[in-house]
Amino acid sequence: MTEPAFILTTGEPAGIGPDLCVQLALELANDNIVLCGDIDLLRERAVALGVDVEFCLFDDSQQRRKVSNKTNQAIAVKHIALATPVVPGQLDCRNAHYVLAMLTEAVTGCQRGDYAGIITAPIHKGIICDAGVAFSGHTEFFAEKLQVPCPVMLLASANLKVALVTTHLPLRDVASAITPARLRQTLKIIAEDGQRYLTNGRALSIGVCGLNPHAGESGHLGNEEITVINPVLASLRASGVNVSDAMPADTIFAPHHVSQFDVIVAMYHDQGLAVIKSHDFGGCVNITLGLPIIRTSVDHGTALDLAGAGKANPNSLRCAIAMAKQMVTNAQKDKARNTTDNTTTNASLSYPPDNQPTKEKD
Ligand SMILES: NC(=O)C1=CN([C@@H]2O[C@H](COP(=O)(O)OP(=O)(O)OC[C@H]3O[C@@H](n4cnc5c(N)ncnc54)[C@H](O)[C@@H]3O)[C@@H](O)[C@H]2O)C=CC1
Ligand SMILES: NCC(=O)COP(=O)(O)O
C-alpha cells in the first residue's frame, strides 16, 4: 500500500517557509509529500542556501516521480505562480493572493481526496490584511472553507499540550467570546479529537485555565469563572468528560499539574502559547482540531529576519510532518477500534465530531 500523501504549503514567500522546505529537502524527497508553492522560488532559495535539490512539477493526475539517486532526489511541487518576484525578508502585498491560493489548493486537494492532510509553513497575517483580505490565520481560513464553526488550536510538545478557547482575537474581545456554547464545543472537540488523534483511544485528562487572575479569586477578581466557565465544566464532567474546574492560569502550568493533564486549555492565545513556546520553542507542533481533515503546522512565524539565510531551525516543521503522519495512523487505529467495538456508548465521544454549536444560551 502506498503511504498517504500530504501537501505542505510553503508559506509566506518572503519568510523562512521556503528555506525550511529546502533545508529538509532530503527528508522531504524520501517522504510522500507534495510541496505547494512557486517552483522557481524554491529553486532560487535552494541556490541561495547552497542545497543541491531537484524539484519537479506535480499535477493531480501524475504519480509522484521517484528518483533513485538518493543524494539528488526530486521533490514534487504543486506549482502556484508568484504574482511578483520575492526579496527574502521583504513582504509584498502583491503576493498575498499567492499565499491564499496555496491554502485553497491544499484544502480543495484534501477534499478531492488527493492528500491525507495539510502541513503549513508560516504565513504573515498582516500582509494578507494589508492586501485587503480580512484574514486572521490558517486555523480560521481552513475552518471557513470547510464550514466548521469552532476550530480548535492545540500546540503540542513532547511534555505539554496547550489548546485555546479563542484564537486570533483582540484581547478586549476575549471575555465576551467565551460563551457557554463556544467553551462546551471547544472542550468536546478536544476530548473527541484528542482521544482519536493523540492518545490512541484513552480518554483525556483536561485542565482548564480560568480567564481572570487566580481564576477570579471567588468572584473578587472577575466573575466569568462563576457565571460561564465552571457551570460548563461541571456539566461536561456530568457527561463523562474528564475536565477540571477553572484553575489559576499562573499555577496550572506548574510541573505537577502539567504531568497531571493530557491537555491544558487556555482561554486566549497568549495565556497558553507564551507558556508552551517558552517551554519548547522549535519543538512544538500547531494542530487544528475539529476539522474534517488533518492539519498541522509549525510553532513559529515567518521570521523575516532569517529568510534566505539558511539560519532557521527546521525542527518544528519536521515535527509537524511527523505529527501529521502519526495522526493518520492514530485515526486509522481509531476507526478499526470503533468498527470492532460497537459497544462504545459514550455519546460525548462519538465520531465524526458534531461541530455544530449546541443550542445553548450565550
Ligand atoms: N503558523 C503560522 O503561520 C504562524 C505565523 N505567524 C506570523 O509570523 C509573523 C511574524 O511573527 P513573530 O511574532 O515575529 O514571530 P516569529 O516566530 O516569526 O519570530 C519570533 C522570533 O523567533 C525567531 N524564529 C522564528 N522561527 C524560527 C526558526 N524556525 N528558527 C530560528 N529562529 C526562529 C525569529 O527570528 C524571531 O527572532 C506574524 O505575521 C505572525 O502572524 C506566527 C506564528 C505562527
Ligand atoms: N500563534 C499561532 C499562530 O499564529 C498560527 O496560527 P494559524 O495560522 O495556524 O492559524
Tab-separated table of C-alpha atoms and ligand atoms in Angstrom:
chain	number	residue	atom	x	y	z
A	1	MET	CA	0.000	0.000	0.000
A	2	THR	CA	1.353	3.441	-0.838
A	3	GLU	CA	1.680	5.828	2.072
A	4	PRO	CA	-0.814	8.688	2.099
A	5	ALA	CA	0.484	11.899	0.554
A	6	PHE	CA	0.497	15.198	2.406
A	7	ILE	CA	0.553	18.667	0.933
A	8	LEU	CA	2.970	21.112	2.505
A	9	THR	CA	2.190	24.761	1.790
A	10	THR	CA	5.457	26.667	1.658
A	11	GLY	CA	4.135	29.801	3.375
A	12	GLU	CA	4.881	33.487	3.057
A	13	PRO	CA	7.386	33.647	0.173
A	14	ALA	CA	9.489	36.357	1.826
A	15	GLY	CA	9.691	34.376	5.061
A	16	ILE	CA	11.501	31.251	6.166
A	17	GLY	CA	8.898	28.776	4.859
A	18	PRO	CA	10.701	28.158	1.536
A	19	ASP	CA	14.047	27.938	3.398
A	20	LEU	CA	12.715	25.279	5.754
A	21	CYS	CA	11.428	23.198	2.837
A	22	VAL	CA	14.823	23.430	1.173
A	23	GLN	CA	16.615	22.638	4.435
A	24	LEU	CA	14.501	19.491	4.825
A	25	ALA	CA	14.943	18.586	1.161
A	26	LEU	CA	16.466	15.177	1.697
A	27	GLU	CA	13.817	14.177	4.217
A	28	LEU	CA	11.041	15.509	2.007
A	29	ALA	CA	12.367	13.735	-1.059
A	30	ASN	CA	12.177	10.465	0.845
A	31	ASP	CA	8.660	11.180	2.000
A	32	ASN	CA	5.318	11.228	0.275
A	33	ILE	CA	4.993	14.995	0.493
A	34	VAL	CA	3.987	17.430	-2.204
A	35	LEU	CA	5.164	20.994	-1.738
A	36	CYS	CA	2.759	23.716	-2.734
A	37	GLY	CA	4.225	26.984	-3.984
A	38	ASP	CA	6.215	28.585	-6.775
A	39	ILE	CA	8.732	26.077	-8.106
A	40	ASP	CA	11.132	28.807	-9.271
A	41	LEU	CA	11.083	30.442	-5.845
A	42	LEU	CA	12.024	27.103	-4.296
A	43	ARG	CA	14.802	26.626	-6.829
A	44	GLU	CA	16.146	30.122	-6.132
A	45	ARG	CA	16.037	29.571	-2.378
A	46	ALA	CA	17.859	26.249	-2.770
A	47	VAL	CA	20.624	28.035	-4.691
A	48	ALA	CA	20.781	30.788	-2.059
A	49	LEU	CA	21.104	28.194	0.687
A	50	GLY	CA	23.584	26.081	-1.264
A	51	VAL	CA	21.383	22.984	-1.144
A	52	ASP	CA	21.578	20.582	-4.061
A	53	VAL	CA	17.990	19.518	-4.631
A	54	GLU	CA	15.795	18.909	-7.637
A	55	PHE	CA	12.168	19.997	-7.785
A	56	CYS	CA	9.711	18.559	-10.273
A	57	LEU	CA	6.228	19.680	-11.227
A	58	PHE	CA	3.382	17.727	-9.720
A	59	ASP	CA	-0.045	17.672	-11.164
A	60	ASP	CA	-3.044	15.924	-9.762
A	61	SER	CA	-3.092	13.190	-12.381
A	62	GLN	CA	0.617	12.467	-12.087
A	63	GLN	CA	2.117	9.841	-9.828
A	64	ARG	CA	4.852	11.321	-7.741
A	65	ARG	CA	8.183	10.971	-9.550
A	66	LYS	CA	10.694	8.894	-7.682
A	67	VAL	CA	14.360	9.468	-8.408
A	68	SER	CA	16.742	6.720	-7.459
A	69	ASN	CA	19.827	8.830	-6.751
A	70	LYS	CA	19.411	9.481	-3.034
A	71	THR	CA	21.801	12.440	-2.976
A	72	ASN	CA	19.758	14.355	-5.523
A	73	GLN	CA	16.156	13.286	-5.328
A	74	ALA	CA	13.327	15.310	-6.785
A	75	ILE	CA	10.682	16.882	-4.610
A	76	ALA	CA	7.232	17.167	-6.174
A	77	VAL	CA	5.836	20.693	-6.302
A	78	LYS	CA	2.245	21.658	-6.948
A	79	HIS	CA	3.158	24.867	-8.711
A	80	ILE	CA	1.356	28.093	-7.917
A	81	ALA	CA	2.889	31.128	-9.582
A	82	LEU	CA	4.044	34.124	-7.578
A	83	ALA	CA	2.461	37.418	-8.550
A	84	THR	CA	5.754	39.280	-8.241
A	85	PRO	CA	9.401	38.317	-7.553
A	86	VAL	CA	10.431	37.947	-3.935
A	87	VAL	CA	13.204	39.524	-1.929
A	88	PRO	CA	13.733	37.383	1.187
A	89	GLY	CA	12.727	39.347	4.276
A	90	GLN	CA	10.660	41.921	2.375
A	91	LEU	CA	6.907	41.481	2.475
A	92	ASP	CA	4.948	42.457	-0.624
A	93	CYS	CA	1.174	42.514	-0.532
A	94	ARG	CA	1.077	41.712	-4.258
A	95	ASN	CA	1.907	38.134	-3.237
A	96	ALA	CA	-0.893	37.870	-0.655
A	97	HIS	CA	-3.228	36.142	-3.107
A	98	TYR	CA	-0.459	33.697	-3.961
A	99	VAL	CA	-0.384	32.692	-0.290
A	100	LEU	CA	-4.162	32.306	-0.198
A	101	ALA	CA	-4.094	30.291	-3.428
A	102	MET	CA	-1.737	27.771	-1.805
A	103	LEU	CA	-4.082	27.359	1.138
A	104	THR	CA	-7.088	26.974	-1.153
A	105	GLU	CA	-5.275	24.403	-3.275
A	106	ALA	CA	-4.348	22.449	-0.139
A	107	VAL	CA	-7.856	22.326	1.243
A	108	THR	CA	-9.527	21.519	-2.064
A	109	GLY	CA	-6.882	18.837	-2.695
A	110	CYS	CA	-7.822	17.228	0.624
A	111	GLN	CA	-11.499	17.470	-0.258
A	112	ARG	CA	-10.773	15.771	-3.602
A	113	GLY	CA	-9.012	13.008	-1.690
A	114	ASP	CA	-5.578	13.758	-3.182
A	115	TYR	CA	-3.969	14.323	0.212
A	116	ALA	CA	-4.277	12.797	3.664
A	117	GLY	CA	-3.687	16.139	5.296
A	118	ILE	CA	-2.132	19.592	5.192
A	119	ILE	CA	1.115	20.759	6.749
A	120	THR	CA	1.638	24.506	6.672
A	121	ALA	CA	4.767	26.638	6.756
A	122	PRO	CA	4.250	30.071	8.325
A	123	ILE	CA	2.408	32.916	6.709
A	124	HIS	CA	2.219	36.592	7.574
A	125	LYS	CA	-1.297	37.522	8.605
A	126	GLY	CA	-0.686	41.268	8.450
A	127	ILE	CA	0.400	41.413	4.811
A	128	ILE	CA	-2.700	39.480	3.741
A	129	CYS	CA	-4.862	42.001	5.615
A	130	ASP	CA	-2.857	44.831	4.050
A	131	ALA	CA	-3.806	43.395	0.653
A	132	GLY	CA	-7.436	43.983	1.562
A	133	VAL	CA	-8.408	40.474	2.648
A	134	ALA	CA	-9.806	40.029	6.154
A	135	PHE	CA	-7.598	37.231	7.434
A	136	SER	CA	-6.651	36.083	10.903
A	137	GLY	CA	-4.881	32.757	10.407
A	138	HIS	CA	-4.758	29.329	8.781
A	139	THR	CA	-6.986	27.983	11.547
A	140	GLU	CA	-9.855	30.311	10.761
A	141	PHE	CA	-9.265	30.143	6.986
A	142	PHE	CA	-9.487	26.346	6.840
A	143	ALA	CA	-12.446	26.335	9.214
A	144	GLU	CA	-14.327	28.751	6.998
A	145	LYS	CA	-13.514	26.801	3.830
A	146	LEU	CA	-14.643	23.581	5.491
A	147	GLN	CA	-17.665	25.207	7.139
A	148	VAL	CA	-16.526	24.335	10.631
A	149	PRO	CA	-17.798	26.886	13.157
A	150	CYS	CA	-15.444	26.013	16.021
A	151	PRO	CA	-11.900	25.015	15.044
A	152	VAL	CA	-9.562	24.386	17.984
A	153	MET	CA	-5.909	25.378	18.022
A	154	LEU	CA	-3.713	22.980	20.003
A	155	LEU	CA	0.045	23.228	20.331
A	156	ALA	CA	1.822	20.027	21.276
A	157	SER	CA	5.342	19.485	22.544
A	158	ALA	CA	6.755	16.265	23.954
A	159	ASN	CA	5.621	17.036	27.511
A	160	LEU	CA	2.910	19.654	27.233
A	161	LYS	CA	-0.167	20.219	25.100
A	162	VAL	CA	-1.998	23.521	25.185
A	163	ALA	CA	-5.317	24.207	23.465
A	164	LEU	CA	-7.131	27.519	23.120
A	165	VAL	CA	-10.747	28.550	23.560
A	166	THR	CA	-10.225	31.705	21.495
A	167	THR	CA	-7.579	32.137	18.809
A	168	HIS	CA	-6.720	35.359	16.992
A	169	LEU	CA	-8.856	37.908	18.767
A	170	PRO	CA	-8.023	41.335	20.151
A	171	LEU	CA	-7.716	40.986	23.918
A	172	ARG	CA	-10.621	43.344	24.505
A	173	ASP	CA	-12.951	40.914	22.705
A	174	VAL	CA	-11.850	37.786	24.531
A	175	ALA	CA	-14.121	37.809	27.573
A	176	SER	CA	-17.313	38.194	25.566
A	177	ALA	CA	-16.210	35.489	23.114
A	178	ILE	CA	-16.025	32.902	25.891
A	179	THR	CA	-19.656	31.834	25.733
A	180	PRO	CA	-21.012	28.600	27.203
A	181	ALA	CA	-21.613	27.267	23.689
A	182	ARG	CA	-18.088	28.018	22.490
A	183	LEU	CA	-16.469	26.642	25.631
A	184	ARG	CA	-18.538	23.471	25.576
A	185	GLN	CA	-17.881	22.888	21.882
A	186	THR	CA	-14.153	23.516	22.241
A	187	LEU	CA	-13.834	21.064	25.107
A	188	LYS	CA	-15.895	18.409	23.353
A	189	ILE	CA	-13.659	18.676	20.294
A	190	ILE	CA	-10.529	18.419	22.449
A	191	ALA	CA	-11.947	15.344	24.188
A	192	GLU	CA	-13.076	13.661	20.961
A	193	ASP	CA	-10.283	14.548	18.562
A	194	GLY	CA	-7.668	14.279	21.302
A	195	GLN	CA	-8.709	10.713	22.038
A	196	ARG	CA	-8.808	9.904	18.355
A	197	TYR	CA	-5.597	11.549	17.189
A	198	LEU	CA	-3.377	11.946	20.239
A	199	THR	CA	-3.959	9.338	22.963
A	200	ASN	CA	-4.901	6.274	20.929
A	201	GLY	CA	-8.321	5.784	22.400
A	202	ARG	CA	-7.619	6.745	26.001
A	203	ALA	CA	-9.914	9.428	27.394
A	204	LEU	CA	-8.027	12.667	28.031
A	205	SER	CA	-7.496	14.402	31.312
A	206	ILE	CA	-8.108	18.093	30.592
A	207	GLY	CA	-7.051	21.001	32.781
A	208	VAL	CA	-8.732	24.350	32.203
A	209	CYS	CA	-7.348	27.819	32.929
A	210	GLY	CA	-9.555	30.496	34.375
A	211	LEU	CA	-9.857	33.747	32.474
A	212	ASN	CA	-9.100	36.085	35.357
A	213	PRO	CA	-6.154	36.265	37.757
A	214	HIS	CA	-6.402	33.464	40.346
A	215	ALA	CA	-9.372	32.106	38.400
A	216	GLY	CA	-11.366	35.089	39.611
A	217	GLU	CA	-10.476	34.710	43.317
A	218	SER	CA	-14.020	33.595	44.202
A	219	GLY	CA	-15.528	36.394	42.156
A	220	HIS	CA	-13.405	39.200	43.637
A	221	LEU	CA	-11.227	39.468	40.506
A	222	GLY	CA	-13.783	38.766	37.792
A	223	ASN	CA	-16.799	36.511	37.636
A	224	GLU	CA	-16.612	34.639	34.284
A	225	GLU	CA	-15.404	31.525	36.132
A	226	ILE	CA	-18.578	31.543	38.251
A	227	THR	CA	-21.093	32.621	35.620
A	228	VAL	CA	-19.782	30.878	32.492
A	229	ILE	CA	-16.774	28.606	32.824
A	230	ASN	CA	-17.372	26.393	35.858
A	231	PRO	CA	-21.029	25.611	35.048
A	232	VAL	CA	-19.959	24.331	31.599
A	233	LEU	CA	-17.122	22.311	33.109
A	234	ALA	CA	-19.463	20.760	35.691
A	235	SER	CA	-21.962	19.767	33.036
A	236	LEU	CA	-19.207	18.241	30.871
A	237	ARG	CA	-17.962	16.239	33.854
A	238	ALA	CA	-21.506	15.005	34.379
A	239	SER	CA	-21.490	13.759	30.770
A	240	GLY	CA	-18.234	11.865	31.282
A	241	VAL	CA	-15.559	14.302	30.148
A	242	ASN	CA	-12.550	14.312	32.489
A	243	VAL	CA	-12.126	18.051	32.900
A	244	SER	CA	-11.009	20.183	35.844
A	245	ASP	CA	-12.700	23.263	37.223
A	246	ALA	CA	-11.205	26.605	36.147
A	247	MET	CA	-7.728	26.761	37.685
A	248	PRO	CA	-5.464	29.806	38.103
A	249	ALA	CA	-3.539	30.140	34.854
A	250	ASP	CA	-0.355	31.118	36.670
A	251	THR	CA	-0.220	27.843	38.608
A	252	ILE	CA	-1.805	25.308	36.251
A	253	PHE	CA	1.437	25.243	34.265
A	254	ALA	CA	3.488	24.220	37.306
A	255	PRO	CA	5.207	20.874	36.629
A	256	HIS	CA	2.976	18.790	38.901
A	257	HIS	CA	-0.126	19.990	37.042
A	258	VAL	CA	1.498	19.643	33.630
A	259	SER	CA	2.160	15.981	34.369
A	260	GLN	CA	-1.413	15.518	35.628
A	261	PHE	CA	-3.167	16.668	32.452
A	262	ASP	CA	-3.003	15.488	28.843
A	263	VAL	CA	-4.062	18.923	27.633
A	264	ILE	CA	-4.257	22.298	29.330
A	265	VAL	CA	-6.866	24.604	27.865
A	266	ALA	CA	-6.137	28.329	27.892
A	267	MET	CA	-8.827	30.936	27.400
A	268	TYR	CA	-6.847	33.044	24.944
A	269	HIS	CA	-3.831	32.979	22.637
A	270	ASP	CA	-1.044	34.397	24.791
A	271	GLN	CA	-2.244	32.828	28.045
A	272	GLY	CA	-1.342	29.445	26.603
A	273	LEU	CA	1.077	29.958	23.755
A	274	ALA	CA	3.550	32.105	25.675
A	275	VAL	CA	3.944	29.225	28.107
A	276	ILE	CA	4.409	26.422	25.597
A	277	LYS	CA	6.722	28.490	23.385
A	278	SER	CA	8.919	29.333	26.342
A	279	HIS	CA	8.824	25.646	27.277
A	280	ASP	CA	9.888	24.272	23.855
A	281	PHE	CA	10.102	26.832	21.022
A	282	GLY	CA	11.070	24.977	17.879
A	283	GLY	CA	9.879	21.664	19.252
A	284	CYS	CA	6.122	22.176	19.174
A	285	VAL	CA	3.504	21.422	16.555
A	286	ASN	CA	0.403	23.503	15.952
A	287	ILE	CA	-2.576	21.216	15.287
A	288	THR	CA	-6.046	22.275	14.231
A	289	LEU	CA	-8.658	20.028	15.834
A	290	GLY	CA	-12.315	19.966	14.868
A	291	LEU	CA	-11.703	19.941	11.112
A	292	PRO	CA	-12.722	17.012	8.907
A	293	ILE	CA	-9.096	16.936	7.680
A	294	ILE	CA	-5.713	16.695	9.375
A	295	ARG	CA	-3.785	19.942	9.586
A	296	THR	CA	-0.516	20.565	11.372
A	297	SER	CA	1.885	23.487	11.348
A	298	VAL	CA	4.997	24.956	12.859
A	299	ASP	CA	5.173	26.697	16.235
A	300	HIS	CA	6.810	29.830	14.868
A	301	GLY	CA	6.152	32.629	12.423
A	302	THR	CA	7.722	33.910	9.243
A	303	ALA	CA	10.996	35.055	10.884
A	304	LEU	CA	11.653	37.642	8.170
A	305	ASP	CA	14.980	38.425	9.835
A	306	LEU	CA	16.247	34.934	8.939
A	307	ALA	CA	14.710	34.422	5.497
A	308	GLY	CA	17.099	33.446	2.736
A	309	ALA	CA	19.976	32.932	5.164
A	310	GLY	CA	19.591	29.231	5.917
A	311	LYS	CA	19.747	30.001	9.641
A	312	ALA	CA	16.211	28.996	10.593
A	313	ASN	CA	15.702	25.901	12.699
A	314	PRO	CA	13.590	23.414	10.695
A	315	ASN	CA	12.794	21.211	13.684
A	316	SER	CA	9.220	22.371	14.226
A	317	LEU	CA	8.409	21.691	10.572
A	318	ARG	CA	9.977	18.265	10.913
A	319	CYS	CA	7.810	17.647	13.998
A	320	ALA	CA	4.712	18.916	12.157
A	321	ILE	CA	5.294	16.405	9.358
A	322	ALA	CA	5.826	13.567	11.836
A	323	MET	CA	2.707	14.575	13.772
A	324	ALA	CA	0.533	14.630	10.643
A	325	LYS	CA	1.663	11.112	9.811
A	326	GLN	CA	1.077	9.968	13.379
A	327	MET	CA	-2.414	11.454	13.329
A	328	VAL	CA	-3.274	9.495	10.180
A	329	THR	CA	-2.053	6.292	11.808
A	330	ASN	CA	-3.950	7.024	15.021
A	331	ALA	CA	-7.139	7.839	13.101
A	332	GLN	CA	-6.873	4.532	11.249
A	333	LYS	CA	-6.476	2.691	14.553
A	334	ASP	CA	-9.419	4.615	15.959
A	335	LYS	CA	-11.548	3.628	13.000
A	336	ALA	CA	-10.568	-0.007	13.440
A	337	ARG	CA	-11.380	0.167	17.164
A	338	ASN	CA	-14.765	1.687	16.500
A	339	THR	CA	-15.556	-0.875	13.817
A	340	THR	CA	-14.736	-3.815	16.045
A	341	ASP	CA	-16.074	-2.308	19.257
A	342	ASN	CA	-19.624	-1.166	18.751
A	343	THR	CA	-20.108	-1.200	22.487
A	344	THR	CA	-18.741	2.336	22.870
A	345	THR	CA	-21.685	4.104	24.407
A	346	ASN	CA	-20.332	7.460	25.465
A	347	ALA	CA	-22.171	9.749	23.073
A	348	SER	CA	-19.971	12.701	24.025
A	349	LEU	CA	-17.017	10.891	22.446
A	350	SER	CA	-18.707	9.943	19.198
A	351	TYR	CA	-17.147	10.374	15.746
A	352	PRO	CA	-17.469	12.164	13.412
A	353	PRO	CA	-17.476	15.069	15.816
A	354	ASP	CA	-20.572	17.139	15.989
A	355	ASN	CA	-19.176	20.519	15.100
A	356	GLN	CA	-22.456	22.329	15.272
A	357	PRO	CA	-22.584	24.585	18.319
A	358	THR	CA	-25.026	23.348	20.903
A	359	LYS	CA	-28.231	25.332	21.205
A	360	GLU	CA	-27.146	26.801	24.477
A	361	LYS	CA	-27.799	30.320	25.549
A	362	ASP	CA	-24.720	32.505	25.046
B	1	LIG	N1	1.915	29.117	11.596
B	1	LIG	C1	1.940	30.385	11.191
B	1	LIG	O1	1.606	30.675	10.054
B	1	LIG	C2	2.391	31.455	12.139
B	1	LIG	C3	2.547	32.717	11.652
B	1	LIG	N2	2.961	33.709	12.481
B	1	LIG	C4	3.130	35.024	11.852
B	1	LIG	O2	4.516	35.274	11.696
B	1	LIG	C5	4.725	36.696	11.637
B	1	LIG	C6	5.923	37.066	12.462
B	1	LIG	O3	5.649	36.771	13.815
B	1	LIG	P1	6.661	36.946	15.016
B	1	LIG	O4	5.878	37.251	16.201
B	1	LIG	O5	7.778	37.864	14.620
B	1	LIG	O6	7.220	35.502	15.282
B	1	LIG	P2	8.347	34.641	14.574
B	1	LIG	O7	8.160	33.265	15.103
B	1	LIG	O8	8.340	34.813	13.125
B	1	LIG	O9	9.726	35.234	15.125
B	1	LIG	C7	9.991	35.366	16.504
B	1	LIG	C8	11.490	35.188	16.769
B	1	LIG	O10	11.824	33.822	16.642
B	1	LIG	C9	12.798	33.626	15.625
B	1	LIG	N3	12.420	32.430	14.892
B	1	LIG	C10	11.191	32.139	14.391
B	1	LIG	N4	11.212	30.961	13.770
B	1	LIG	C11	12.456	30.485	13.889
B	1	LIG	C12	13.107	29.303	13.442
B	1	LIG	N5	12.464	28.349	12.756
B	1	LIG	N6	14.409	29.137	13.734
B	1	LIG	C13	15.084	30.071	14.436
B	1	LIG	N7	14.524	31.217	14.888
B	1	LIG	C14	13.234	31.416	14.611
B	1	LIG	C15	12.740	34.879	14.750
B	1	LIG	O11	13.957	35.096	14.098
B	1	LIG	C16	12.378	35.933	15.773
B	1	LIG	O12	13.548	36.338	16.471
B	1	LIG	C17	3.408	37.326	12.087
B	1	LIG	O13	2.740	37.825	10.958
B	1	LIG	C18	2.616	36.167	12.672
B	1	LIG	O14	1.240	36.311	12.491
B	1	LIG	C19	3.250	33.499	13.793
B	1	LIG	C20	3.106	32.252	14.322
B	1	LIG	C21	2.672	31.130	13.533
B	2	LIG	N1	0.413	31.725	17.183
B	2	LIG	C1	-0.079	30.695	16.370
B	2	LIG	C2	-0.408	31.205	15.064
B	2	LIG	O1	-0.473	32.393	14.854
B	2	LIG	C3	-0.676	30.236	13.993
B	2	LIG	O2	-1.963	30.396	13.590
B	2	LIG	P1	-2.516	29.655	12.315
B	2	LIG	O3	-2.017	30.418	11.155
B	2	LIG	O4	-2.051	28.265	12.386
B	2	LIG	O5	-3.987	29.794	12.488
